Amino acid sequence: MQTENIEQSRIGELSTLSLAHIGDGVFELLARTHVAAEGQCRVEQMHRRTVALVSAQAQARAAEALLPGLTQEELAVYRPGRNAKPKSAPAHATPAEYASATGLEALFGFLYLSGRAERIYELWRRILQNGQGEET
């Protein structure tokens, strides 16, 4: 996972919602890759499976499962992301779910911009292993 060349000092200057914006793309790419790697299926099925992994509800469950294993630095990124006040939220998610999802996306954005691909993959594997990314 190659990142754009952004100086570490500049990453800290980005807003948590900017980090979440990047993290949303990272998380979606991981989900799409996972779904595609599961095997051939119709496009509609791939879309449904991807949405099940990236929905605010699924991301909130994933965040809750990951929280105990996050480092202090990661928590320091997740918490402001969770507490950010985006201008809009999806109708199908509670405010708490959307807040947790935004925190998770901010964390993934931070890790991506910091060049910590291995940590991203480690967290992603934990999400999948715990079944936290699947709709229940």
PDB file of C-alpha atoms in Angstrom:
ATOM      1  CA  MET A   1       0.000   0.000   0.000  1.00  0.00           C
ATOM      2  CA  GLN A   2       1.896   3.032  -1.301  1.00  0.00           C
ATOM      3  CA  THR A   3       1.059   6.406   0.192  1.00  0.00           C
ATOM      4  CA  GLU A   4       1.393   9.862  -1.256  1.00  0.00           C
ATOM      5  CA  ASN A   5       4.504  11.567   0.012  1.00  0.00           C
ATOM      6  CA  ILE A   6       3.218  13.638   2.938  1.00  0.00           C
ATOM      7  CA  GLU A   7       5.622  14.768   5.625  1.00  0.00           C
ATOM      8  CA  GLN A   8       4.863  13.371   9.070  1.00  0.00           C
ATOM      9  CA  SER A   9       4.581  16.874  10.498  1.00  0.00           C
ATOM     10  CA  ARG A  10       1.855  17.704   7.953  1.00  0.00           C
ATOM     11  CA  ILE A  11      -0.234  14.669   8.929  1.00  0.00           C
ATOM     12  CA  GLY A  12      -0.718  16.165  12.374  1.00  0.00           C
ATOM     13  CA  GLU A  13      -2.012  19.358  10.781  1.00  0.00           C
ATOM     14  CA  LEU A  14      -4.860  17.573   8.994  1.00  0.00           C
ATOM     15  CA  SER A  15      -8.305  17.710  10.548  1.00  0.00           C
ATOM     16  CA  THR A  16      -9.774  14.501  11.880  1.00  0.00           C
ATOM     17  CA  LEU A  17     -12.441  14.686   9.183  1.00  0.00           C
ATOM     18  CA  SER A  18      -9.683  14.905   6.547  1.00  0.00           C
ATOM     19  CA  LEU A  19      -8.116  11.787   8.036  1.00  0.00           C
ATOM     20  CA  ALA A  20     -11.538  10.111   8.017  1.00  0.00           C
ATOM     21  CA  HIS A  21     -11.995  11.083   4.363  1.00  0.00           C
ATOM     22  CA  ILE A  22      -8.749   9.290   3.479  1.00  0.00           C
ATOM     23  CA  GLY A  23      -9.531   6.387   5.806  1.00  0.00           C
ATOM     24  CA  ASP A  24     -12.934   5.884   4.205  1.00  0.00           C
ATOM     25  CA  GLY A  25     -11.195   5.204   0.900  1.00  0.00           C
ATOM     26  CA  VAL A  26      -8.625   2.908   2.497  1.00  0.00           C
ATOM     27  CA  PHE A  27     -11.327   0.935   4.312  1.00  0.00           C
ATOM     28  CA  GLU A  28     -13.445   0.637   1.164  1.00  0.00           C
ATOM     29  CA  LEU A  29     -10.474  -0.568  -0.881  1.00  0.00           C
ATOM     30  CA  LEU A  30      -9.739  -3.242   1.732  1.00  0.00           C
ATOM     31  CA  ALA A  31     -13.385  -4.336   1.685  1.00  0.00           C
ATOM     32  CA  ARG A  32     -13.589  -4.430  -2.111  1.00  0.00           C
ATOM     33  CA  THR A  33     -10.353  -6.405  -2.314  1.00  0.00           C
ATOM     34  CA  HIS A  34     -11.595  -8.862   0.293  1.00  0.00           C
ATOM     35  CA  VAL A  35     -14.908  -9.362  -1.503  1.00  0.00           C
ATOM     36  CA  ALA A  36     -13.215  -9.821  -4.879  1.00  0.00           C
ATOM     37  CA  ALA A  37     -10.751 -12.319  -3.386  1.00  0.00           C
ATOM     38  CA  GLU A  38     -13.630 -14.415  -2.011  1.00  0.00           C
ATOM     39  CA  GLY A  39     -14.361 -15.564  -5.544  1.00  0.00           C
ATOM     40  CA  GLN A  40     -16.500 -14.884  -8.542  1.00  0.00           C
ATOM     41  CA  CYS A  41     -19.992 -13.607  -7.974  1.00  0.00           C
ATOM     42  CA  ARG A  42     -22.343 -11.169  -9.580  1.00  0.00           C
ATOM     43  CA  VAL A  43     -21.637  -7.465  -9.329  1.00  0.00           C
ATOM     44  CA  GLU A  44     -24.753  -6.905  -7.235  1.00  0.00           C
ATOM     45  CA  GLN A  45     -23.562  -9.528  -4.742  1.00  0.00           C
ATOM     46  CA  MET A  46     -20.102  -7.967  -4.577  1.00  0.00           C
ATOM     47  CA  HIS A  47     -21.680  -4.582  -3.948  1.00  0.00           C
ATOM     48  CA  ARG A  48     -23.914  -5.923  -1.153  1.00  0.00           C
ATOM     49  CA  ARG A  49     -20.985  -7.702   0.503  1.00  0.00           C
ATOM     50  CA  THR A  50     -18.834  -4.587   0.289  1.00  0.00           C
ATOM     51  CA  VAL A  51     -21.587  -2.393   1.737  1.00  0.00           C
ATOM     52  CA  ALA A  52     -21.991  -4.888   4.583  1.00  0.00           C
ATOM     53  CA  LEU A  53     -18.325  -4.363   5.449  1.00  0.00           C
ATOM     54  CA  VAL A  54     -18.182  -0.585   5.073  1.00  0.00           C
ATOM     55  CA  SER A  55     -21.524   0.456   6.549  1.00  0.00           C
ATOM     56  CA  ALA A  56     -21.423   2.702   9.591  1.00  0.00           C
ATOM     57  CA  GLN A  57     -22.926  -0.111  11.676  1.00  0.00           C
ATOM     58  CA  ALA A  58     -20.228  -2.584  10.598  1.00  0.00           C
ATOM     59  CA  GLN A  59     -17.466  -0.049  11.121  1.00  0.00           C
ATOM     60  CA  ALA A  60     -18.821   0.803  14.580  1.00  0.00           C
ATOM     61  CA  ARG A  61     -18.775  -2.893  15.545  1.00  0.00           C
ATOM     62  CA  ALA A  62     -15.242  -3.171  14.175  1.00  0.00           C
ATOM     63  CA  ALA A  63     -14.099  -0.122  16.133  1.00  0.00           C
ATOM     64  CA  GLU A  64     -15.504  -1.484  19.381  1.00  0.00           C
ATOM     65  CA  ALA A  65     -13.752  -4.805  18.806  1.00  0.00           C
ATOM     66  CA  LEU A  66     -10.426  -3.123  18.028  1.00  0.00           C
ATOM     67  CA  LEU A  67     -10.410  -0.552  20.836  1.00  0.00           C
ATOM     68  CA  PRO A  68      -8.821  -2.756  23.523  1.00  0.00           C
ATOM     69  CA  GLY A  69      -5.837  -3.518  21.268  1.00  0.00           C
ATOM     70  CA  LEU A  70      -5.119  -0.003  20.032  1.00  0.00           C
ATOM     71  CA  THR A  71      -1.988   1.837  21.095  1.00  0.00           C
ATOM     72  CA  GLN A  72      -2.156   5.152  22.943  1.00  0.00           C
ATOM     73  CA  GLU A  73      -1.170   6.936  19.734  1.00  0.00           C
ATOM     74  CA  GLU A  74      -3.955   5.180  17.809  1.00  0.00           C
ATOM     75  CA  LEU A  75      -6.498   6.011  20.502  1.00  0.00           C
ATOM     76  CA  ALA A  76      -5.359   9.633  20.305  1.00  0.00           C
ATOM     77  CA  VAL A  77      -6.405   9.595  16.634  1.00  0.00           C
ATOM     78  CA  TYR A  78      -9.560   7.499  17.046  1.00  0.00           C
ATOM     79  CA  ARG A  79     -11.122   9.564  19.860  1.00  0.00           C
ATOM     80  CA  PRO A  80     -11.111  12.965  18.112  1.00  0.00           C
ATOM     81  CA  GLY A  81     -12.409  11.224  14.990  1.00  0.00           C
ATOM     82  CA  ARG A  82     -15.222   9.714  17.027  1.00  0.00           C
ATOM     83  CA  ASN A  83     -15.971  13.111  18.542  1.00  0.00           C
ATOM     84  CA  ALA A  84     -15.842  15.038  15.249  1.00  0.00           C
ATOM     85  CA  LYS A  85     -19.036  16.690  14.142  1.00  0.00           C
ATOM     86  CA  PRO A  86     -19.571  15.929  10.445  1.00  0.00           C
ATOM     87  CA  LYS A  87     -22.221  17.981   8.664  1.00  0.00           C
ATOM     88  CA  SER A  88     -24.216  14.920   7.603  1.00  0.00           C
ATOM     89  CA  ALA A  89     -24.816  11.364   8.726  1.00  0.00           C
ATOM     90  CA  PRO A  90     -26.526   8.446   6.994  1.00  0.00           C
ATOM     91  CA  ALA A  91     -30.167   7.890   7.897  1.00  0.00           C
ATOM     92  CA  HIS A  92     -29.599   4.177   8.507  1.00  0.00           C
ATOM     93  CA  ALA A  93     -27.036   4.663  11.309  1.00  0.00           C
ATOM     94  CA  THR A  94     -27.389   6.007  14.814  1.00  0.00           C
ATOM     95  CA  PRO A  95     -25.299   9.045  15.731  1.00  0.00           C
ATOM     96  CA  ALA A  96     -23.173   6.822  17.999  1.00  0.00           C
ATOM     97  CA  GLU A  97     -22.546   4.302  15.205  1.00  0.00           C
ATOM     98  CA  TYR A  98     -21.622   7.049  12.779  1.00  0.00           C
ATOM     99  CA  ALA A  99     -19.287   8.623  15.334  1.00  0.00           C
ATOM    100  CA  SER A 100     -17.485   5.320  15.955  1.00  0.00           C
ATOM    101  CA  ALA A 101     -17.240   4.703  12.213  1.00  0.00           C
ATOM    102  CA  THR A 102     -15.750   8.165  11.690  1.00  0.00           C
ATOM    103  CA  GLY A 103     -13.189   7.476  14.416  1.00  0.00           C
ATOM    104  CA  LEU A 104     -12.219   4.202  12.762  1.00  0.00           C
ATOM    105  CA  GLU A 105     -11.903   5.883   9.378  1.00  0.00           C
ATOM    106  CA  ALA A 106      -9.721   8.630  10.902  1.00  0.00           C
ATOM    107  CA  LEU A 107      -7.477   5.939  12.372  1.00  0.00           C
ATOM    108  CA  PHE A 108      -7.163   4.122   9.038  1.00  0.00           C
ATOM    109  CA  GLY A 109      -6.446   7.438   7.295  1.00  0.00           C
ATOM    110  CA  PHE A 110      -3.757   8.300   9.825  1.00  0.00           C
ATOM    111  CA  LEU A 111      -2.120   4.892   9.535  1.00  0.00           C
ATOM    112  CA  TYR A 112      -2.217   5.059   5.742  1.00  0.00           C
ATOM    113  CA  LEU A 113      -0.665   8.525   5.558  1.00  0.00           C
ATOM    114  CA  SER A 114       1.938   7.464   8.133  1.00  0.00           C
ATOM    115  CA  GLY A 115       3.003   4.602   5.873  1.00  0.00           C
ATOM    116  CA  ARG A 116       1.933   1.922   8.353  1.00  0.00           C
ATOM    117  CA  ALA A 117       0.441  -0.521   5.897  1.00  0.00           C
ATOM    118  CA  GLU A 118       1.328  -3.555   7.984  1.00  0.00           C
ATOM    119  CA  ARG A 119      -0.644  -2.173  10.947  1.00  0.00           C
ATOM    120  CA  ILE A 120      -3.603  -1.478   8.660  1.00  0.00           C
ATOM    121  CA  TYR A 121      -3.520  -5.073   7.441  1.00  0.00           C
ATOM    122  CA  GLU A 122      -3.200  -6.358  11.010  1.00  0.00           C
ATOM    123  CA  LEU A 123      -6.287  -4.416  12.126  1.00  0.00           C
ATOM    124  CA  TRP A 124      -8.180  -5.465   8.988  1.00  0.00           C
ATOM    125  CA  ARG A 125      -7.393  -9.147   9.649  1.00  0.00           C
ATOM    126  CA  ARG A 126      -8.644  -8.756  13.225  1.00  0.00           C
ATOM    127  CA  ILE A 127     -11.874  -7.220  11.949  1.00  0.00           C
ATOM    128  CA  LEU A 128     -12.425 -10.123   9.568  1.00  0.00           C
ATOM    129  CA  GLN A 129     -11.395 -12.790  12.097  1.00  0.00           C
ATOM    130  CA  ASN A 130     -13.816 -11.435  14.674  1.00  0.00           C
ATOM    131  CA  GLY A 131     -16.618 -11.219  12.125  1.00  0.00           C
ATOM    132  CA  GLN A 132     -17.073  -7.581  13.124  1.00  0.00           C
ATOM    133  CA  GLY A 133     -17.359  -6.388   9.553  1.00  0.00           C
ATOM    134  CA  GLU A 134     -20.352  -8.560   8.701  1.00  0.00           C
ATOM    135  CA  GLU A 135     -23.991  -7.631   9.013  1.00  0.00           C
ATOM    136  CA  THR A 136     -25.842  -9.546  11.670  1.00  0.00           C
TER     137      THR A 136
END
